[in-house]
Short mmCIF file of C-alpha atoms in Angstrom, two decimals:
data_model
loop_
_atom_site.label_atom_id
_atom_site.label_comp_id
_atom_site.label_asym_id
_atom_site.label_seq_id
_atom_site.Cartn_x
_atom_site.Cartn_y
_atom_site.Cartn_z
CA MET A 57 0.00 0.00 0.00
CA SER A 58 1.34 3.45 -0.91
CA LEU A 59 2.15 6.08 1.70
CA LEU A 60 -0.76 8.14 0.39
CA ALA A 61 -3.17 5.22 0.85
CA LEU A 62 -1.80 4.54 4.34
CA MET A 63 -2.37 8.16 5.37
CA LEU A 64 -5.91 8.05 4.05
CA ALA A 65 -6.61 4.78 5.83
CA ALA A 66 -5.13 6.07 9.08
CA SER A 67 -7.27 9.22 9.17
CA THR A 68 -9.88 9.20 11.89
CA ALA A 69 -13.59 9.16 11.16
CA THR A 70 -13.86 12.71 12.45
CA ALA A 71 -11.01 14.19 10.39
CA PRO A 72 -12.53 16.60 7.87
CA ALA A 73 -11.58 16.71 4.24
CA THR A 74 -9.47 19.57 2.92
CA LEU A 75 -11.37 22.21 0.97
CA ARG A 76 -9.43 24.54 -1.32
CA VAL A 77 -10.83 27.71 -2.84
CA ASP A 78 -8.90 28.92 -5.88
CA LEU A 79 -9.20 32.63 -6.60
CA GLN A 80 -8.13 35.23 -9.13
CA HIS A 81 -6.75 38.35 -7.44
CA SER A 82 -6.40 41.31 -9.78
CA GLY A 83 -5.97 45.06 -9.97
CA THR A 84 -3.36 47.82 -9.91
CA THR A 85 -1.59 49.96 -7.34
CA GLU A 86 -4.84 51.79 -6.65
CA ARG A 87 -7.47 49.05 -6.81
CA GLU A 88 -7.90 45.32 -6.34
CA ALA A 89 -10.59 42.72 -6.90
CA TRP A 90 -11.19 39.02 -6.29
CA ALA A 91 -13.08 36.43 -8.32
CA LEU A 92 -13.93 32.82 -7.51
CA GLU A 93 -12.23 30.38 -9.88
CA ARG A 94 -13.07 26.95 -8.44
CA VAL A 95 -13.65 24.98 -5.23
CA VAL A 96 -11.74 21.72 -4.86
CA VAL A 97 -11.89 18.84 -2.40
CA GLU A 98 -8.27 17.73 -2.03
CA PRO A 99 -7.40 14.02 -1.83
CA LEU A 100 -5.97 14.08 1.71
CA PRO A 101 -7.67 14.84 5.03
CA TRP A 102 -7.15 18.22 6.67
CA PRO A 103 -3.65 18.20 8.24
CA GLY A 104 -4.25 21.14 10.59
CA ASN A 105 -4.63 21.29 14.34
CA PRO A 106 -8.37 21.15 15.17
CA SER A 107 -7.81 22.82 18.56
CA LYS A 108 -6.27 25.96 17.02
CA PRO A 109 -8.57 27.17 14.23
CA PHE A 110 -8.10 30.92 14.80
CA ASP A 111 -5.08 33.04 13.90
CA ASP A 112 -4.42 35.89 16.31
CA SER A 113 -0.88 36.67 15.06
CA ASN A 114 -1.95 39.79 13.08
CA ARG A 115 0.45 38.82 10.30
CA GLY A 116 0.06 39.01 6.56
CA ILE A 117 -1.15 41.51 4.00
CA ASN A 118 -4.48 39.69 4.04
CA ARG A 119 -6.58 37.51 6.31
CA PHE A 120 -9.45 35.20 5.52
CA ASP A 121 -12.29 34.15 7.82
CA ILE A 122 -14.61 31.18 7.36
CA VAL A 123 -17.98 32.01 8.92
CA ASP A 124 -21.01 29.74 9.29
CA ALA A 125 -23.53 31.19 6.83
CA ALA A 126 -26.55 30.46 9.04
CA THR A 127 -25.27 31.59 12.44
CA GLY A 128 -22.39 33.96 11.70
CA THR A 129 -20.09 31.89 13.92
CA LEU A 130 -16.40 32.15 13.08
CA LEU A 131 -15.08 28.68 12.20
CA TYR A 132 -11.55 29.31 10.95
CA SER A 133 -9.15 32.17 10.17
CA ARG A 134 -5.63 32.65 8.83
CA GLY A 135 -3.41 35.57 7.86
CA TYR A 136 -1.46 35.38 4.62
CA SER A 137 0.25 37.40 1.91
CA THR A 138 0.10 37.07 -1.87
CA VAL A 139 2.02 37.44 -5.10
CA PHE A 140 -0.46 40.17 -6.07
CA GLY A 141 0.27 42.01 -2.83
CA GLU A 142 3.96 42.10 -3.70
CA TRP A 143 3.44 42.94 -7.37
CA ARG A 144 1.20 45.93 -6.65
CA THR A 145 4.15 47.68 -4.93
CA THR A 146 6.18 47.57 -8.18
CA ASP A 147 6.37 50.38 -10.74
CA GLU A 148 4.51 48.24 -13.30
CA ALA A 149 1.38 48.14 -11.13
CA ALA A 150 0.96 51.90 -11.49
CA THR A 151 0.23 51.58 -15.22
CA LEU A 152 -0.96 48.00 -15.81
CA ALA A 153 -3.70 45.78 -14.40
CA ARG A 154 -2.74 42.15 -13.80
CA SER A 155 -4.36 39.05 -12.33
CA PHE A 156 -2.69 36.42 -10.14
CA GLN A 157 -3.88 33.04 -8.93
CA GLU A 158 -4.03 32.18 -5.24
CA SER A 159 -5.60 29.58 -2.97
CA LEU A 160 -7.20 29.50 0.46
CA ARG A 161 -7.38 26.11 2.24
CA PHE A 162 -9.44 25.18 5.26
CA PRO A 163 -11.14 22.16 6.86
CA MET A 164 -14.29 21.03 5.07
CA PRO A 165 -17.31 22.66 6.73
CA ALA A 166 -20.49 20.71 7.39
CA ALA A 167 -22.76 23.39 5.92
CA PRO A 168 -22.53 26.49 3.68
CA VAL A 169 -20.10 29.16 4.83
CA GLU A 170 -19.15 32.69 3.95
CA LEU A 171 -15.54 33.25 2.96
CA ARG A 172 -14.49 36.77 3.99
CA VAL A 173 -11.23 38.27 2.73
CA PHE A 174 -9.63 41.16 4.62
CA GLY A 175 -6.89 43.54 3.54
CA ARG A 176 -4.85 46.27 5.22
CA ASP A 177 -6.03 49.87 5.28
CA ALA A 178 -3.77 52.93 5.33
CA ASN A 179 -2.97 52.29 8.99
CA ASN A 180 -2.29 48.56 8.42
CA ALA A 181 -5.52 47.53 10.17
CA PHE A 182 -7.56 44.69 8.65
CA VAL A 183 -10.79 45.65 6.88
CA GLN A 184 -13.10 43.34 4.94
CA GLN A 185 -12.71 43.69 1.18
CA TRP A 186 -14.51 40.74 -0.43
CA SER A 187 -16.72 37.79 0.38
CA ALA A 188 -18.25 34.74 -1.27
CA LYS A 189 -20.68 32.04 -0.22
CA ILE A 190 -19.12 28.58 -0.34
CA ASP A 191 -21.45 25.58 -0.29
CA PRO A 192 -19.45 22.37 0.24
CA ASN A 193 -22.32 20.38 -1.29
CA ALA A 194 -22.65 22.48 -4.45
CA LEU A 195 -22.68 20.66 -7.76
CA ASP A 196 -19.67 22.57 -9.10
CA VAL A 197 -17.32 21.59 -6.26
CA GLU A 198 -14.58 19.47 -7.85
CA ARG A 199 -14.30 16.14 -6.02
CA ALA A 200 -12.51 13.84 -8.44
CA ASN A 201 -8.71 13.67 -8.24
CA TRP A 202 -6.12 12.22 -10.55
CA PRO A 203 -4.05 9.35 -9.16
CA ALA A 204 -1.07 10.67 -7.20
CA PRO A 205 1.63 11.52 -9.78
CA ALA A 206 4.42 10.58 -7.36
CA GLU A 207 4.88 9.12 -3.90
CA PRO A 208 5.57 11.68 -1.16
CA LEU A 209 8.75 10.97 0.81
CA ARG A 210 8.66 11.07 4.59
CA VAL A 211 11.82 13.07 5.36
CA HIS A 212 11.31 13.96 9.04
CA TYR A 213 8.40 12.50 10.97
CA SER A 214 7.35 13.41 14.50
CA GLY A 215 3.73 12.26 14.60
CA ASP A 216 0.15 12.84 13.51
CA PRO A 217 0.00 15.74 11.02
CA SER A 218 -2.88 17.28 12.98
CA THR A 219 -0.57 18.01 15.91
CA LYS A 220 2.54 18.97 13.95
CA VAL A 221 3.74 21.66 11.59
CA ASP A 222 3.75 19.96 8.19
CA LEU A 223 6.38 21.28 5.78
CA LEU A 224 6.40 20.02 2.20
CA ILE A 225 9.58 20.38 0.15
CA LEU A 226 8.54 20.41 -3.51
CA GLY A 227 11.13 19.75 -6.17
CA GLU A 228 11.31 21.78 -9.38
CA GLY A 229 13.52 21.26 -12.43
CA TYR A 230 14.73 17.73 -11.75
CA SER A 231 14.88 15.25 -14.62
CA LYS A 232 14.04 11.58 -14.10
CA GLU A 233 17.73 10.77 -13.68
CA GLU A 234 18.03 13.49 -11.02
CA LEU A 235 15.27 12.28 -8.70
CA PRO A 236 17.81 10.74 -6.28
CA LYS A 237 19.59 14.11 -6.27
CA PHE A 238 16.36 15.84 -5.25
CA GLU A 239 15.74 13.39 -2.44
CA ALA A 240 19.27 13.84 -1.10
CA GLN A 241 19.02 17.62 -1.27
CA ALA A 242 15.60 17.67 0.40
CA ARG A 243 16.85 15.50 3.24
CA ARG A 244 19.94 17.68 3.69
CA MET A 245 17.91 20.88 3.78
CA ALA A 246 15.55 19.46 6.41
CA GLU A 247 18.56 18.43 8.49
CA HIS A 248 20.04 21.91 8.14
CA LEU A 249 16.79 23.64 9.08
CA PHE A 250 16.85 21.81 12.40
CA THR A 251 20.34 23.05 13.19
CA VAL A 252 19.07 26.66 13.23
CA SER A 253 17.36 28.01 16.36
CA PRO A 254 14.49 28.05 17.16
CA PHE A 255 13.71 25.26 14.66
CA LYS A 256 16.46 23.22 16.30
CA GLU A 257 14.75 23.21 19.68
CA ARG A 258 11.30 22.60 18.12
CA ALA A 259 12.20 19.83 15.66
CA ASN A 260 9.78 17.42 17.34
CA ASP A 261 6.92 19.76 16.42
CA PHE A 262 7.55 19.24 12.68
CA ASN A 263 6.92 16.72 9.96
CA VAL A 264 8.77 17.23 6.69
CA TRP A 265 7.67 15.65 3.42
CA ALA A 266 9.22 15.81 -0.06
CA LEU A 267 7.55 15.45 -3.44
CA THR A 268 8.38 16.11 -7.08
CA VAL A 269 7.71 14.90 -10.59
CA PRO A 270 10.42 14.77 -13.27
CA VAL A 271 10.73 17.40 -16.00
CA PRO A 272 11.77 16.77 -19.62
CA VAL A 273 14.95 18.88 -19.41
CA SER A 274 16.95 19.56 -16.24
CA GLY A 275 16.86 23.05 -14.75
CA VAL A 276 14.47 26.00 -14.50
CA SER A 277 13.68 29.02 -16.65
CA ARG A 278 15.87 32.10 -16.44
CA PRO A 279 14.50 34.39 -19.16
CA SER A 280 17.15 37.10 -18.72
CA THR A 281 19.73 34.65 -20.06
CA GLY A 282 17.50 33.10 -22.71
CA VAL A 283 16.95 29.87 -20.76
CA HIS A 284 13.41 28.46 -20.85
CA ARG A 285 12.40 25.13 -19.31
CA ALA A 286 9.13 23.28 -18.84
CA GLY A 287 8.68 22.98 -15.08
CA ALA A 288 6.79 20.80 -12.64
CA VAL A 289 5.29 23.84 -10.88
CA GLY A 290 6.17 26.68 -13.27
CA LEU A 291 8.96 28.33 -11.25
CA ARG A 292 11.31 30.78 -12.94
CA TYR A 293 13.89 33.45 -12.14
CA ASP A 294 13.43 37.15 -13.05
CA ILE A 295 10.11 37.64 -11.30
CA PHE A 296 9.12 41.34 -11.43
CA GLY A 297 12.36 41.98 -13.33
CA SER A 298 14.64 40.94 -10.45
CA GLU A 299 17.32 38.50 -11.63
CA ARG A 300 17.46 36.73 -8.25
CA TYR A 301 13.73 36.57 -7.48
CA ALA A 302 12.37 33.09 -8.22
CA LEU A 303 8.68 32.19 -7.82
CA THR A 304 5.94 30.28 -9.55
CA LEU A 305 3.03 32.32 -10.87
CA ASP A 306 1.15 29.12 -11.77
CA ASN A 307 -0.68 28.57 -8.50
CA ARG A 308 -2.98 25.90 -9.91
CA ARG A 309 -0.13 23.69 -11.07
CA PHE A 310 1.73 24.09 -7.78
CA ARG A 311 -1.36 23.31 -5.66
CA ASP A 312 -2.43 20.36 -7.82
CA LEU A 313 0.90 18.70 -7.08
CA ALA A 314 1.26 19.74 -3.44
CA GLN A 315 -2.17 18.33 -2.54
CA TYR A 316 -0.78 14.78 -2.62
CA ALA A 317 1.19 15.29 0.61
CA PRO A 318 0.11 16.68 4.00
CA TYR A 319 1.20 20.31 4.22
CA GLU A 320 0.64 23.68 5.77
CA PHE A 321 3.88 25.20 4.46
CA VAL A 322 5.74 24.62 1.19
CA GLU A 323 9.31 25.34 0.15
CA ILE A 324 10.12 24.78 -3.51
CA LEU A 325 13.68 23.50 -3.83
CA PHE A 326 14.65 24.14 -7.43
CA ASN A 327 17.43 22.69 -9.52
CA GLY A 328 19.43 25.85 -10.13
CA GLN A 329 22.92 27.15 -9.40
CA THR A 330 22.34 30.89 -9.72
CA TYR A 331 21.76 32.66 -6.40
CA GLY A 332 18.04 33.16 -5.94
CA GLY A 333 14.81 32.41 -4.16
CA GLY A 334 11.74 34.03 -2.65
CA GLY A 335 9.19 33.70 0.11
CA ILE A 336 5.59 34.80 0.65
CA PHE A 337 3.88 34.46 4.01
CA GLY A 338 1.37 31.62 4.05
CA GLN A 339 1.91 30.77 0.36
CA PHE A 340 5.33 29.24 -0.37
CA SER A 341 9.07 29.88 -0.42
CA THR A 342 11.79 28.92 -2.90
CA ALA A 343 15.55 28.36 -2.90
CA ALA A 344 18.19 27.47 -5.53
CA ALA A 345 19.44 24.03 -4.49
CA ASP A 346 22.85 24.11 -6.18
CA ASN A 347 23.92 27.55 -5.07
CA ASP A 348 26.82 27.82 -2.60
CA TRP A 349 24.52 29.77 -0.23
CA ILE A 350 21.68 27.26 -0.23
CA ASP A 351 21.76 26.80 3.56
CA TYR A 352 21.15 30.51 4.03
CA LEU A 353 18.66 30.80 1.16
CA PHE A 354 16.51 27.91 2.35
CA VAL A 355 16.15 29.23 5.91
CA HIS A 356 15.95 32.94 5.04
CA GLU A 357 13.17 32.45 2.49
CA PHE A 358 11.38 30.06 4.82
CA GLY A 359 11.45 32.84 7.43
CA HIS A 360 9.35 34.98 5.07
CA HIS A 361 6.91 32.21 4.24
CA PHE A 362 6.59 30.62 7.67
CA ALA A 363 6.59 33.58 10.05
CA GLY A 364 5.94 36.65 7.91
CA LEU A 365 9.39 38.07 8.65
CA ALA A 366 10.39 41.20 6.76
CA ASP A 367 13.69 41.60 4.96
CA GLU A 368 15.97 43.62 7.22
CA TYR A 369 18.54 44.44 4.54
CA TYR A 370 18.35 47.68 2.59
CA THR A 371 21.45 48.04 0.39
CA SER A 372 20.64 45.32 -2.16
CA PRO A 373 18.52 46.41 -5.14
CA SER A 374 14.78 45.87 -4.75
CA VAL A 375 11.88 45.82 -7.21
CA TYR A 376 9.53 47.43 -4.71
CA ALA A 377 8.76 51.17 -4.74
CA PRO A 378 9.72 52.92 -1.47
CA ALA A 379 6.97 54.04 0.87
CA SER A 380 5.85 57.63 0.32
CA GLY A 381 5.03 60.08 3.08
CA GLN A 382 5.11 59.12 6.74
CA LYS A 383 5.92 55.46 7.22
CA VAL A 384 3.13 53.42 8.78
CA GLU A 385 4.08 50.92 11.48
CA PRO A 386 4.69 47.63 9.58
CA TRP A 387 2.70 44.53 10.47
CA GLU A 388 5.84 42.37 10.20
CA PRO A 389 7.11 41.46 13.68
CA ASN A 390 10.81 42.25 13.08
CA VAL A 391 10.76 45.80 11.69
CA THR A 392 9.39 49.05 13.09
CA ALA A 393 8.89 52.66 12.06
CA LEU A 394 9.69 53.60 15.69
CA HIS A 395 7.14 56.39 15.96
CA ASP A 396 7.23 56.00 19.76
CA PRO A 397 10.50 54.60 21.16
CA ALA A 398 8.82 54.15 24.55
CA ALA A 399 6.42 51.67 22.93
CA LEU A 400 9.02 49.69 20.96
CA LYS A 401 7.38 46.69 19.28
CA TRP A 402 9.87 44.29 20.90
CA LYS A 403 10.21 46.23 24.16
CA SER A 404 10.33 43.06 26.26
CA ARG A 405 13.48 42.00 24.39
CA ALA A 406 15.29 45.36 24.41
CA THR A 407 18.67 45.47 26.15
CA PRO A 408 18.40 47.62 29.31
CA GLY A 409 19.93 51.06 28.82
CA VAL A 410 20.32 50.78 25.06
CA ALA A 411 19.61 54.00 23.14
CA LEU A 412 16.58 54.11 20.81
CA PRO A 413 17.34 54.58 17.96
CA THR A 414 20.53 52.60 18.51
CA PRO A 415 23.78 54.06 17.13
CA TRP A 416 25.74 51.67 14.92
CA PRO A 417 28.51 52.05 12.28
CA LYS A 418 25.94 52.69 9.55
CA ALA A 419 28.01 55.11 7.43
CA GLU A 420 30.97 52.72 7.27
CA PHE A 421 28.67 49.83 6.41
CA GLU A 422 27.01 51.75 3.59
CA THR A 423 30.38 52.84 2.16
CA PHE A 424 31.60 49.31 1.49
CA GLU A 425 28.10 48.11 0.55
CA ARG A 426 27.93 50.63 -2.30
CA ASP A 427 31.08 49.09 -3.73
CA ILE A 428 29.83 45.52 -3.17
CA GLN A 429 26.50 46.18 -4.88
CA ALA A 430 28.15 47.89 -7.86
CA ARG A 431 30.46 44.92 -8.33
CA ARG A 432 27.53 42.55 -7.91
CA ALA A 433 25.60 44.29 -10.69
CA LYS A 434 28.63 44.17 -12.99
CA LEU A 435 29.12 40.43 -12.40
CA ARG A 436 25.55 39.80 -13.50
CA ALA A 437 25.77 42.18 -16.45
CA ASP A 438 28.96 40.46 -17.62
CA LYS A 439 27.44 37.00 -17.04
CA ARG A 440 30.40 35.95 -14.92
CA PRO A 441 30.59 32.46 -13.36
CA GLU A 442 28.58 31.95 -10.16
CA ALA A 443 31.81 31.21 -8.26
CA GLU A 444 32.75 34.88 -8.61
CA MET A 445 29.47 35.93 -6.98
CA THR A 446 30.14 33.50 -4.15
CA ALA A 447 33.58 35.03 -3.62
CA LEU A 448 32.07 38.52 -3.55
CA PHE A 449 29.50 37.50 -0.93
CA LYS A 450 32.25 35.96 1.21
CA GLU A 451 34.21 39.19 0.99
CA GLU A 452 31.07 41.11 2.00
CA MET A 453 30.55 38.88 5.04
CA GLY A 454 34.16 39.36 6.11
CA LEU A 455 33.81 43.15 5.96
CA GLU A 456 30.56 43.03 7.95
CA MET A 457 31.95 40.79 10.66
CA ALA A 458 35.08 42.92 11.09
CA LEU A 459 32.96 46.06 11.39
CA PHE A 460 30.30 44.66 13.71
CA ASP A 461 32.67 42.73 15.98
CA ARG A 462 34.15 45.98 17.28
CA SER A 463 30.78 47.62 17.90
CA PRO A 464 29.75 48.15 21.56
CA VAL A 465 26.17 47.14 20.66
CA ARG A 466 27.31 43.94 18.93
CA ASN A 467 24.80 41.74 20.76
CA ALA A 468 22.28 44.34 21.93
CA VAL A 469 18.59 44.36 21.09
CA GLY A 470 17.54 47.87 20.18
CA ALA A 471 16.36 49.72 17.08
CA PHE A 472 18.98 49.87 14.32
CA GLU A 473 18.04 52.16 11.44
CA GLY A 474 18.08 50.52 8.02
CA ALA A 475 15.58 47.75 7.21
CA ASN A 476 12.65 46.80 5.01
CA TYR A 477 14.61 47.83 1.86
CA GLU A 478 15.03 51.42 3.10
CA ALA A 479 18.03 53.18 4.62
CA THR A 480 16.00 55.53 6.79
CA GLY A 481 12.71 55.39 8.66
CA TYR A 482 12.63 51.64 9.37
CA TYR A 483 14.52 49.86 12.13
CA ARG A 484 15.58 46.26 12.84
CA PRO A 485 16.10 44.65 16.28
CA GLN A 486 19.81 43.70 16.16
CA LEU A 487 22.94 44.37 14.14
CA GLN A 488 22.79 40.97 12.47
CA CYS A 489 20.13 38.40 11.70
CA LEU A 490 19.35 35.85 8.99
CA MET A 491 16.86 38.38 7.67
CA PHE A 492 19.61 41.02 7.36
CA ASP A 493 22.65 39.15 6.07
CA ARG A 494 24.10 35.68 5.56
CA SER A 495 25.42 35.32 9.12
CA GLY A 496 23.36 32.17 9.76
CA ALA A 497 21.30 32.88 12.89
CA PHE A 498 18.01 34.62 13.65
CA CYS A 499 17.92 37.55 16.04
CA GLN A 500 15.96 37.17 19.27
CA VAL A 501 12.90 38.98 17.92
CA CYS A 502 12.70 36.82 14.79
CA SER A 503 13.13 33.70 16.91
CA ASP A 504 10.18 34.72 19.06
CA ALA A 505 8.09 35.36 15.94
CA ILE A 506 8.92 31.92 14.54
CA GLU A 507 8.01 30.20 17.81
CA GLY A 508 4.64 31.94 17.77
CA ILE A 509 3.76 30.31 14.44
CA ILE A 510 5.07 26.91 15.56
CA ASP A 511 2.73 27.18 18.55
CA LEU A 512 -0.20 28.00 16.25
CA TYR A 513 0.19 24.75 14.29
CA SER A 514 1.40 22.26 16.91
CA ARG A 515 0.59 21.14 20.43
#
């Protein structure tokens, strides 16, 4: 009997099915709209924790509520972010309307429900923006599934999916001959994840699965270099014009493969050497498996997807337009606009006596970063070997460590200006963190934020 059949047979009589609502999310910088695409009953039972249906983390650009249509009782809620939410902050969104696919998954309700979608207002508070009635017994609910295209691999197993965080590592760009390579890389990345705190201390709260299907030609698309490949989930580099940003925009294809393994979180491990990846809270993350920085990429991008952590760096080029006017306090747990230092977001973690804002060798850092980023851009423009980019990043890390090691606030928790892609107006908790550079460890504030999500999905 296959692993899939065993999981189905082992599900309890009370375990609900998994209902997935596929949407189209469209608009521009100034407007957005949603449309129902389809409702699907997935082949596996709901993997979530039945004792924790409500999300009180206040994370994500959006939130969805599932409400009993007859009584108005809240049944389920989750915060999340979207590809559309990222795209609408790009310059293109000011002049062009686009549509992106996305999915919302929840335990099968017993009766009709109302799906309510919330977005952030100008003050980053959630307000309802769209709703739709979902009848689980409607004739147009898709209930038939293709046979599983591949057997999910059990990489790290701690127990019943309903009481664990279930992470699925999806493979992209692996030919039939490279399937053993994918399995080995997936197992190594899971092992590495559990060497990084706080995942290390909470490894027993996770299950990790791996799944892929072979592609005709090894590798993934990188349009900026003329490389185009048919993919298992449609991932490519050059998203939004950024050479290192790698995502899939084909949500349906990605979900139709992922549904054959238990999951709440997905990281797409893709068969590529060029530095790159991406991560969207509550959707998925990606990382280039053959890059020399894969350990960092896998965990950093998972930090975005899993815990809604913001990027704390600000000297690397970004596709996103900077905030205009007064900066609103971000919803992300690890960055702040510091409008009121006395009410610092992570006040309980702040080092006693540390100044807010916290002085640090910012000018020196920015001086050598300008040189690093100029050389980085030239390496890409000249299509130099990836080994030269690796050497540049190692040089960058050496300069950072030498500068920070002599700082009196080396290990302090405070408010360090420079974060969220901007040099001024946003602040990060510590000098270094996996969300700031490639130093390999999360700061205390990010660690707390990660543990909060682990607690939401496990018991």
